[in-house]
Amino acid sequence: MITIPYLTALTTYISYGLLFVFGQLRDFFRKIIDWWTSSSLQGYSPICLGLEDFYIRRLYLRIQDCFGRPIASAPDAWFDMVERYSNDRNKTLKRTDKVKHCLNLGSYNYLGFAAADEYCTPHVIESLKQFSASTCSPRVDGGTTILHAELEECVANFVGKPSALVFGMGYVTNSAIIPVLIGKGGLIISDSLNHSSIVNGARGSGAAIRVFQHNTPSHLEKVLREQIAEGQPRTHRPWKKIIVVVEGIYSMEGELCKLPEIVAICKKYKAYVYLDEAHSIGAVGQTGRGVCELLGVDTADVDIMMGTFTKSFGSCGGYIAGSKELIQYLKYTCPAHLYGTSISPPAAQQIISAIKVLLGEDGSSRGAQKLARIRENSNFFRSELQKMGFEVLGDNDSPVMPIMLYNPSKIPAFSRECLKQNVAVVVVGFPATPLLLARARICISASHSREDLVKALQVISNVGDLIGIKYFPAEPKRIEEMTQMKLD
């Protein structure tokens, strides 16, 4: 967990306090003005209520130019970003015809498959000609093509499971699958920092939910022991089923799951393991097979393996991999499979082709080179940021690198200053993170060259000095090297 420096926490609280006070004052005077104007909505209750509405109007809208920036090209190492302007103090943003060519540090294009690829793209174009852009049908009706069957077999073999089922949307894979796997009388034990899709899926299941401290196996064991001893509320009957849900790489922290310890604890207490590999599959491991390969965990010890195709594979959708009995059960019961339109055939072909590249079945070594490059790029970039004095979260080999900002005023400042120097970054604040833990999230790609990374480091270092987010002293040698980079 993150320990916030005392002075940083104090100034962050003061900043939010000032924003809240001035926002409330503006709302007070707005109510006085509204008394003298007629409204055509009298008698209607407001759609948006409470602090959520206040936060959007008085905080988010002021910096919304830092979010949802439209792009006009493929999300490769560099992309074209559409410039926007506002005539009403950021309440509305209008697009222009101008584009800005920016270094892309925000997309999940970990292996560089999101842009045109010499092997994937021709196969995708051919599948588009043969199957069209959509099946226009759920899988159980007319939405299953030979590509879908091939994709599921390909995914199962790649992740090391007997069978797999694919879906057209990654978020739905979690939120629709979890309620099918467990219901009333069951227990879900979830990492405190699990993704929103897991949280919504757990809430929709009707099962009891308990949370353990982020990535802390000892606390997980404590929670498991207590819940098994107490049983269900009121009746104290044994739980029908217990599922522990974790992520391979946590998307807002960049941390690797402590999977070996968690698997050992779950085996000890006979709990099922549900592993979300949205950010880890394809991105880590010697052959890109995710955290199980990286950390030496037998996939047979992970009961349900979930992942998405929206990151490393440059496509869309998600998958569930497990035993043949599990997948057969999901085919008959999961609403996302029964009623949702199947994954687009060209998207399916993109995933198949990307996996073949990773496995070397395209007749080249490009897959191995991509995996080596993403690992090298990630570790180089993280190391350099830490040497500069930034507070960087996450573990080595993870392509996700959060840089802590904390103060709300530094969220737009970091984003806008980087954009001025043609570097596009993603900044994240409440409610995606706790109120005090705002950050910039850097995503590294195998498509980034060393020159790209050096340029990004120069810009981020300059911006870090400007807005004051270097919370640790920089290495003297590092300062000299960066000065030389700027001169060059």
XYZ file of C-alpha atoms in Angstrom:
488
model
C 0.000 0.000 0.000
C 1.095 3.584 -0.657
C 2.367 5.711 2.225
C 1.682 9.375 1.435
C 4.226 11.914 2.750
C 2.681 14.024 5.499
C 3.173 17.372 3.743
C 1.836 15.983 0.458
C -1.268 14.592 2.165
C -1.851 17.904 3.959
C -1.588 20.043 0.819
C -3.796 17.583 -1.093
C -6.492 17.798 1.574
C -6.262 21.597 1.528
C -6.564 21.667 -2.276
C -9.665 19.496 -2.295
C -11.082 21.515 0.596
C -10.697 24.779 -1.301
C -12.262 23.280 -4.421
C -15.197 22.008 -2.356
C -15.757 25.328 -0.544
C -15.647 27.459 -3.688
C -17.841 24.965 -5.526
C -20.460 25.117 -2.768
C -20.364 28.922 -2.837
C -20.942 28.943 -6.585
C -23.847 26.517 -6.182
C -25.333 28.749 -3.467
C -25.299 31.826 -5.693
C -26.619 29.778 -8.606
C -29.640 28.756 -6.517
C -30.314 32.424 -5.718
C -30.227 33.280 -9.421
C -32.476 30.327 -10.274
C -35.185 31.630 -7.906
C -35.719 34.519 -10.309
C -35.860 32.445 -13.459
C -38.622 30.124 -14.580
C -37.923 26.465 -15.279
C -39.769 24.102 -17.619
C -38.713 21.133 -15.450
C -40.715 21.970 -12.348
C -42.014 18.829 -10.710
C -39.222 16.629 -12.102
C -36.646 15.195 -9.746
C -33.051 15.698 -10.874
C -31.462 12.752 -12.647
C -28.078 13.362 -11.003
C -27.961 13.856 -7.255
C -25.556 14.486 -4.419
C -21.803 14.720 -4.313
C -21.390 12.748 -7.545
C -23.106 15.515 -9.487
C -21.179 18.161 -7.565
C -17.863 16.418 -8.306
C -18.613 16.251 -12.036
C -19.695 19.888 -12.325
C -17.169 21.580 -10.059
C -14.087 19.393 -10.410
C -14.182 17.053 -13.404
C -15.531 19.504 -15.995
C -12.714 21.922 -15.235
C -10.148 19.393 -16.454
C -12.154 17.280 -18.884
C -9.858 18.335 -21.730
C -7.339 15.898 -20.178
C -9.692 12.953 -20.769
C -11.392 11.400 -23.784
C -9.031 12.955 -26.284
C -10.016 11.747 -29.794
C -7.311 10.283 -32.014
C -7.120 10.174 -35.809
C -4.796 7.229 -36.425
C -3.937 3.754 -35.182
C -2.715 3.713 -31.536
C 0.886 2.889 -32.424
C 4.012 4.240 -30.692
C 3.092 7.632 -32.194
C -0.414 8.714 -33.109
C -2.361 11.761 -34.324
C -4.467 13.460 -31.666
C -7.340 15.749 -32.648
C -7.041 19.216 -31.132
C -10.060 20.633 -29.267
C -11.092 23.996 -27.842
C -13.733 25.361 -25.501
C -15.599 28.677 -25.421
C -17.378 28.035 -22.117
C -14.582 27.284 -19.657
C -14.340 23.588 -20.490
C -18.031 22.747 -20.058
C -18.119 21.650 -23.692
C -15.260 20.805 -26.029
C -15.325 21.225 -29.792
C -13.093 19.372 -32.229
C -10.995 21.175 -34.802
C -9.548 19.983 -38.109
C -6.019 20.107 -36.681
C -4.136 17.092 -35.369
C -1.085 16.862 -33.143
C 1.460 14.069 -33.703
C 2.187 12.699 -30.238
C 4.227 9.990 -28.582
C 1.690 7.500 -27.257
C 2.230 6.562 -23.593
C -1.398 5.777 -22.822
C -2.653 2.914 -25.002
C -2.604 -0.743 -23.922
C -0.808 -1.659 -27.136
C 1.756 -3.719 -25.239
C 3.061 -5.791 -28.145
C 2.461 -3.303 -30.964
C -0.273 -5.333 -32.690
C -2.749 -2.415 -32.684
C -1.125 -0.907 -35.774
C -0.690 -2.513 -39.181
C 1.268 -5.761 -38.970
C 2.938 -7.574 -41.843
C 1.379 -10.920 -40.863
C -1.840 -10.053 -38.992
C -3.255 -7.300 -41.198
C -3.498 -9.254 -44.501
C -5.235 -12.138 -42.701
C -7.673 -9.745 -41.047
C -8.515 -8.080 -44.365
C -9.114 -11.483 -45.946
C -11.441 -12.488 -43.074
C -13.359 -9.231 -43.495
C -13.978 -10.069 -47.146
C -15.087 -13.599 -46.317
C -17.128 -13.097 -43.126
C -18.009 -9.365 -43.087
C -17.551 -7.032 -40.122
C -20.114 -8.667 -37.841
C -22.070 -11.879 -37.450
C -25.147 -9.829 -36.395
C -26.176 -12.711 -34.149
C -25.463 -14.348 -30.784
C -23.270 -17.418 -30.742
C -26.169 -19.818 -30.147
C -28.074 -18.597 -33.208
C -26.097 -17.710 -36.336
C -23.089 -16.118 -34.685
C -20.588 -18.964 -34.609
C -18.149 -19.142 -37.505
C -15.188 -21.431 -38.064
C -13.035 -18.553 -36.819
C -14.734 -18.610 -33.417
C -14.119 -22.327 -33.017
C -10.508 -21.901 -34.112
C -10.031 -18.952 -31.758
C -11.331 -20.834 -28.716
C -9.080 -23.796 -29.433
C -6.137 -21.449 -30.022
C -6.732 -19.567 -26.735
C -7.129 -22.765 -24.697
C -3.847 -24.126 -26.027
C -2.067 -20.803 -25.501
C -3.063 -20.357 -21.832
C -2.711 -24.057 -21.011
C -6.316 -25.020 -20.298
C -8.512 -27.791 -21.786
C -11.173 -25.421 -23.127
C -12.068 -21.755 -23.576
C -15.032 -19.486 -24.381
C -14.685 -16.055 -26.020
C -16.861 -12.952 -25.683
C -17.205 -9.749 -27.652
C -16.319 -7.430 -24.754
C -13.678 -7.707 -22.052
C -15.610 -5.868 -19.339
C -18.642 -8.111 -19.822
C -16.479 -11.202 -19.509
C -16.084 -10.518 -15.791
C -19.393 -8.839 -15.025
C -21.459 -11.532 -16.783
C -19.442 -14.634 -15.880
C -19.093 -14.205 -12.107
C -22.899 -14.213 -11.448
C -23.123 -17.492 -13.395
C -20.346 -19.143 -11.403
C -21.645 -18.331 -7.937
C -24.852 -17.150 -6.277
C -26.665 -16.992 -2.967
C -24.978 -19.131 -0.338
C -21.590 -18.674 -1.976
C -18.671 -16.481 -0.914
C -16.466 -14.259 -3.091
C -13.192 -13.089 -1.559
C -11.874 -10.243 -3.680
C -8.657 -8.245 -3.677
C -9.396 -4.721 -2.433
C -8.074 -3.183 -5.676
C -9.779 -5.468 -8.179
C -11.167 -3.938 -11.371
C -14.659 -2.439 -11.581
C -15.843 -5.287 -13.831
C -15.027 -7.783 -11.066
C -16.731 -5.627 -8.450
C -19.908 -5.313 -10.524
C -19.915 -9.016 -11.347
C -19.555 -9.912 -7.676
C -22.347 -7.545 -6.642
C -24.652 -8.956 -9.307
C -24.065 -12.548 -8.227
C -26.000 -12.386 -4.962
C -23.107 -14.093 -3.181
C -21.576 -12.741 0.003
C -18.498 -10.604 -0.645
C -15.459 -10.201 1.561
C -12.347 -8.168 0.721
C -8.722 -8.835 1.619
C -5.915 -6.296 1.709
C -4.400 -5.699 -1.694
C -1.948 -8.421 -2.713
C -1.521 -9.637 0.897
C -1.694 -13.444 1.076
C -1.463 -13.473 4.873
C -4.624 -11.383 5.158
C -6.341 -13.562 2.566
C -5.628 -16.604 4.728
C -6.984 -14.816 7.794
C -10.206 -13.906 5.967
C -10.590 -17.456 4.632
C -10.138 -19.018 8.062
C -12.625 -16.645 9.680
C -15.256 -17.159 7.000
C -14.930 -20.937 6.959
C -15.205 -21.009 10.769
C -18.235 -18.695 10.902
C -20.061 -19.997 7.826
C -23.025 -18.225 6.295
C -24.629 -15.299 8.151
C -27.406 -16.194 10.614
C -27.527 -19.912 9.767
C -23.756 -20.557 10.081
C -24.064 -23.286 7.482
C -20.972 -24.038 5.413
C -20.523 -21.917 2.322
C -21.710 -23.646 -0.844
C -18.698 -22.377 -2.745
C -15.773 -20.023 -2.138
C -14.055 -18.182 -5.010
C -10.959 -16.015 -4.560
C -10.654 -13.382 -7.301
C -7.323 -11.718 -8.145
C -5.682 -9.987 -11.111
C -2.434 -10.897 -12.848
C -1.282 -7.268 -13.163
C -3.296 -4.618 -11.332
C -4.100 -1.953 -13.882
C -3.850 1.072 -11.587
C -0.831 -0.138 -9.604
C 1.250 -2.035 -12.157
C 1.892 -4.738 -9.547
C 2.190 -8.440 -10.233
C -0.132 -10.688 -8.263
C 1.525 -12.836 -5.585
C 0.012 -15.819 -7.299
C 2.128 -18.707 -5.923
C 1.283 -17.810 -2.316
C -2.394 -17.185 -3.103
C -2.741 -20.480 -4.974
C -1.112 -22.354 -2.073
C -3.552 -20.815 0.414
C -6.580 -21.567 -1.790
C -5.504 -25.198 -2.186
C -5.109 -25.458 1.580
C -8.656 -24.204 2.247
C -10.312 -25.769 -0.847
C -11.240 -22.416 -2.416
C -11.451 -21.827 -6.173
C -9.015 -19.373 -7.826
C -10.330 -16.890 -10.410
C -7.458 -15.099 -12.198
C -8.049 -11.976 -14.303
C -5.165 -11.640 -16.776
C -6.452 -8.658 -18.740
C -3.126 -6.778 -18.484
C -0.760 -9.720 -18.118
C -1.684 -12.223 -20.841
C 0.599 -11.693 -23.812
C 2.601 -9.007 -22.002
C 4.654 -11.012 -19.486
C 6.238 -14.444 -19.387
C 8.927 -15.960 -21.586
C 6.413 -16.797 -24.334
C 3.736 -14.263 -23.337
C 1.541 -16.716 -21.461
C 1.043 -14.397 -18.502
C 1.768 -14.459 -14.792
C 1.464 -18.229 -14.450
C 4.422 -18.647 -16.768
C 6.316 -15.704 -15.266
C 5.882 -16.831 -11.644
C 6.096 -20.568 -12.243
C 2.507 -21.482 -11.349
C 0.917 -24.560 -12.906
C -2.214 -23.487 -14.790
C -3.945 -26.611 -13.454
C -3.906 -24.913 -10.029
C -5.888 -21.912 -11.356
C -9.526 -22.928 -11.751
C -10.842 -20.048 -13.883
C -8.541 -18.028 -16.141
C -9.954 -14.836 -17.573
C -8.279 -12.444 -19.979
C -8.936 -9.845 -22.654
C -7.788 -9.342 -26.229
C -7.894 -5.540 -26.021
C -4.323 -5.097 -24.817
C -1.526 -7.344 -26.038
C -3.404 -8.774 -29.029
C -4.588 -5.495 -30.557
C -8.218 -6.579 -30.863
C -11.384 -6.641 -28.729
C -13.264 -9.071 -26.501
C -12.331 -11.434 -23.705
C -12.123 -15.111 -22.799
C -12.718 -17.587 -20.005
C -10.523 -20.691 -19.919
C -10.979 -23.697 -17.672
C -12.067 -27.308 -17.630
C -14.264 -28.678 -20.413
C -17.125 -29.144 -17.932
C -16.893 -25.507 -16.827
C -16.899 -24.130 -20.370
C -19.777 -26.406 -21.400
C -21.775 -25.162 -18.402
C -21.103 -21.529 -19.327
C -22.262 -22.111 -22.894
C -25.681 -23.115 -21.591
C -26.054 -20.516 -18.844
C -24.036 -17.337 -19.498
C -26.250 -14.494 -20.815
C -23.299 -12.803 -22.544
C -22.880 -15.948 -24.649
C -26.588 -16.628 -25.149
C -27.760 -13.091 -25.965
C -24.730 -10.968 -26.803
C -23.571 -10.602 -30.400
C -20.511 -12.743 -31.002
C -17.066 -11.268 -31.430
C -16.455 -9.742 -34.863
C -14.813 -12.236 -37.277
C -11.997 -9.817 -38.262
C -11.344 -9.210 -34.558
C -11.206 -12.975 -34.014
C -8.768 -13.371 -36.900
C -6.563 -10.612 -35.465
C -6.259 -12.535 -32.188
C -5.518 -15.845 -33.926
C -2.836 -14.208 -36.066
C -1.266 -12.398 -33.088
C -1.021 -15.646 -31.107
C 0.587 -17.364 -34.107
C 3.184 -14.587 -34.262
C 3.934 -15.014 -30.544
C 4.347 -18.758 -31.002
C 6.534 -18.333 -34.091
C 3.986 -20.046 -36.330
C 4.214 -17.183 -38.824
C 7.659 -18.471 -39.774
C 9.586 -15.666 -38.067
C 11.036 -14.780 -34.661
C 9.136 -11.494 -34.402
C 7.006 -12.765 -31.528
C 10.017 -13.541 -29.351
C 11.543 -10.198 -30.302
C 8.371 -8.331 -29.288
C 8.276 -10.081 -25.912
C 11.938 -9.336 -25.269
C 11.451 -5.690 -26.296
C 8.417 -5.048 -24.081
C 10.282 -6.498 -21.103
C 13.430 -4.490 -21.875
C 11.498 -1.265 -22.531
C 9.410 -1.609 -19.369
C 12.333 -2.263 -17.050
C 14.452 0.503 -18.616
C 11.689 3.106 -18.374
C 10.737 2.203 -14.791
C 14.365 2.265 -13.663
C 15.013 5.674 -15.239
C 11.881 7.218 -13.716
C 12.885 6.003 -10.260
C 16.411 7.363 -10.686
C 14.925 10.772 -11.526
C 13.096 10.880 -8.190
C 9.529 10.027 -9.225
C 7.397 7.797 -7.050
C 6.658 4.918 -9.429
C 4.403 2.016 -8.481
C 4.524 -1.545 -9.738
C 6.995 -4.365 -10.315
C 9.695 -5.124 -12.840
C 8.478 -6.665 -16.132
C 5.121 -4.897 -15.763
C 4.410 -2.538 -18.699
C 2.088 -0.450 -16.486
C 3.871 2.364 -14.615
C 1.839 4.710 -12.395
C 3.607 7.963 -11.473
C 2.094 9.441 -8.302
C 0.713 12.984 -8.570
C -1.474 13.203 -5.429
C -2.513 16.872 -5.645
C -5.617 17.594 -7.804
C -4.014 20.637 -9.428
C -1.162 18.454 -10.675
C -3.512 16.157 -12.611
C -4.289 18.647 -15.409
C -0.879 20.314 -15.117
C 1.009 17.090 -15.854
C -1.304 16.110 -18.715
C -1.351 19.514 -20.406
C 2.372 20.204 -20.062
C 3.255 16.800 -21.523
C 0.851 17.371 -24.410
C 2.487 20.717 -25.181
C 5.673 18.778 -25.819
C 3.907 16.162 -27.964
C 3.750 13.411 -25.346
C 0.278 11.959 -24.693
C -0.219 10.524 -21.205
C -3.184 9.224 -19.224
C -3.933 10.827 -15.853
C -6.208 9.118 -13.350
C -8.031 10.465 -10.311
C -11.085 9.840 -8.174
C -13.268 7.730 -8.497
C -10.918 5.430 -10.454
C -8.420 5.829 -7.600
C -8.818 6.882 -3.949
C -9.248 10.629 -3.548
C -5.665 11.295 -2.395
C -3.927 8.903 -4.785
C -4.179 10.604 -8.191
C -1.572 9.425 -10.661
C -0.396 9.379 -14.258
C -0.437 5.899 -15.743
C 2.266 5.188 -18.312
C 1.831 2.170 -20.593
C 4.920 0.973 -22.452
C 4.801 -0.842 -25.789
C 7.142 -3.111 -27.706
C 6.678 -0.681 -30.608
C 8.495 2.084 -28.687
C 12.085 2.586 -29.793
C 14.846 3.559 -27.369
C 14.765 7.060 -28.900
C 11.034 7.290 -28.128
C 11.617 6.331 -24.508
C 14.498 8.780 -24.079
C 12.351 11.605 -25.468
C 9.522 10.660 -23.106
C 11.904 10.615 -20.144
C 13.222 14.057 -21.036
C 9.719 15.524 -21.254
C 8.469 13.831 -18.089
C 11.579 14.941 -16.203
C 11.089 18.571 -17.301
C 7.398 18.491 -16.388
C 8.188 16.792 -13.080
C 10.551 19.628 -12.178
C 8.014 22.233 -13.288
C 5.052 20.981 -11.250
C 6.967 19.423 -8.364
C 6.202 15.706 -8.447
C 9.706 14.359 -7.855
C 9.139 13.205 -4.306
C 12.559 11.556 -3.923
C 16.059 12.942 -4.535
C 17.395 12.157 -7.988
C 20.676 10.351 -8.478
C 23.431 12.914 -9.218
C 24.724 10.806 -12.096
C 21.225 10.634 -13.537
C 20.923 14.436 -13.525
C 24.158 14.803 -15.474
C 23.076 12.208 -18.036
C 19.672 13.835 -18.542
C 21.354 17.243 -18.946
C 23.555 15.738 -21.664
C 20.458 14.236 -23.349
C 18.848 17.678 -23.445
C 21.991 19.207 -24.994
C 22.114 16.483 -27.628
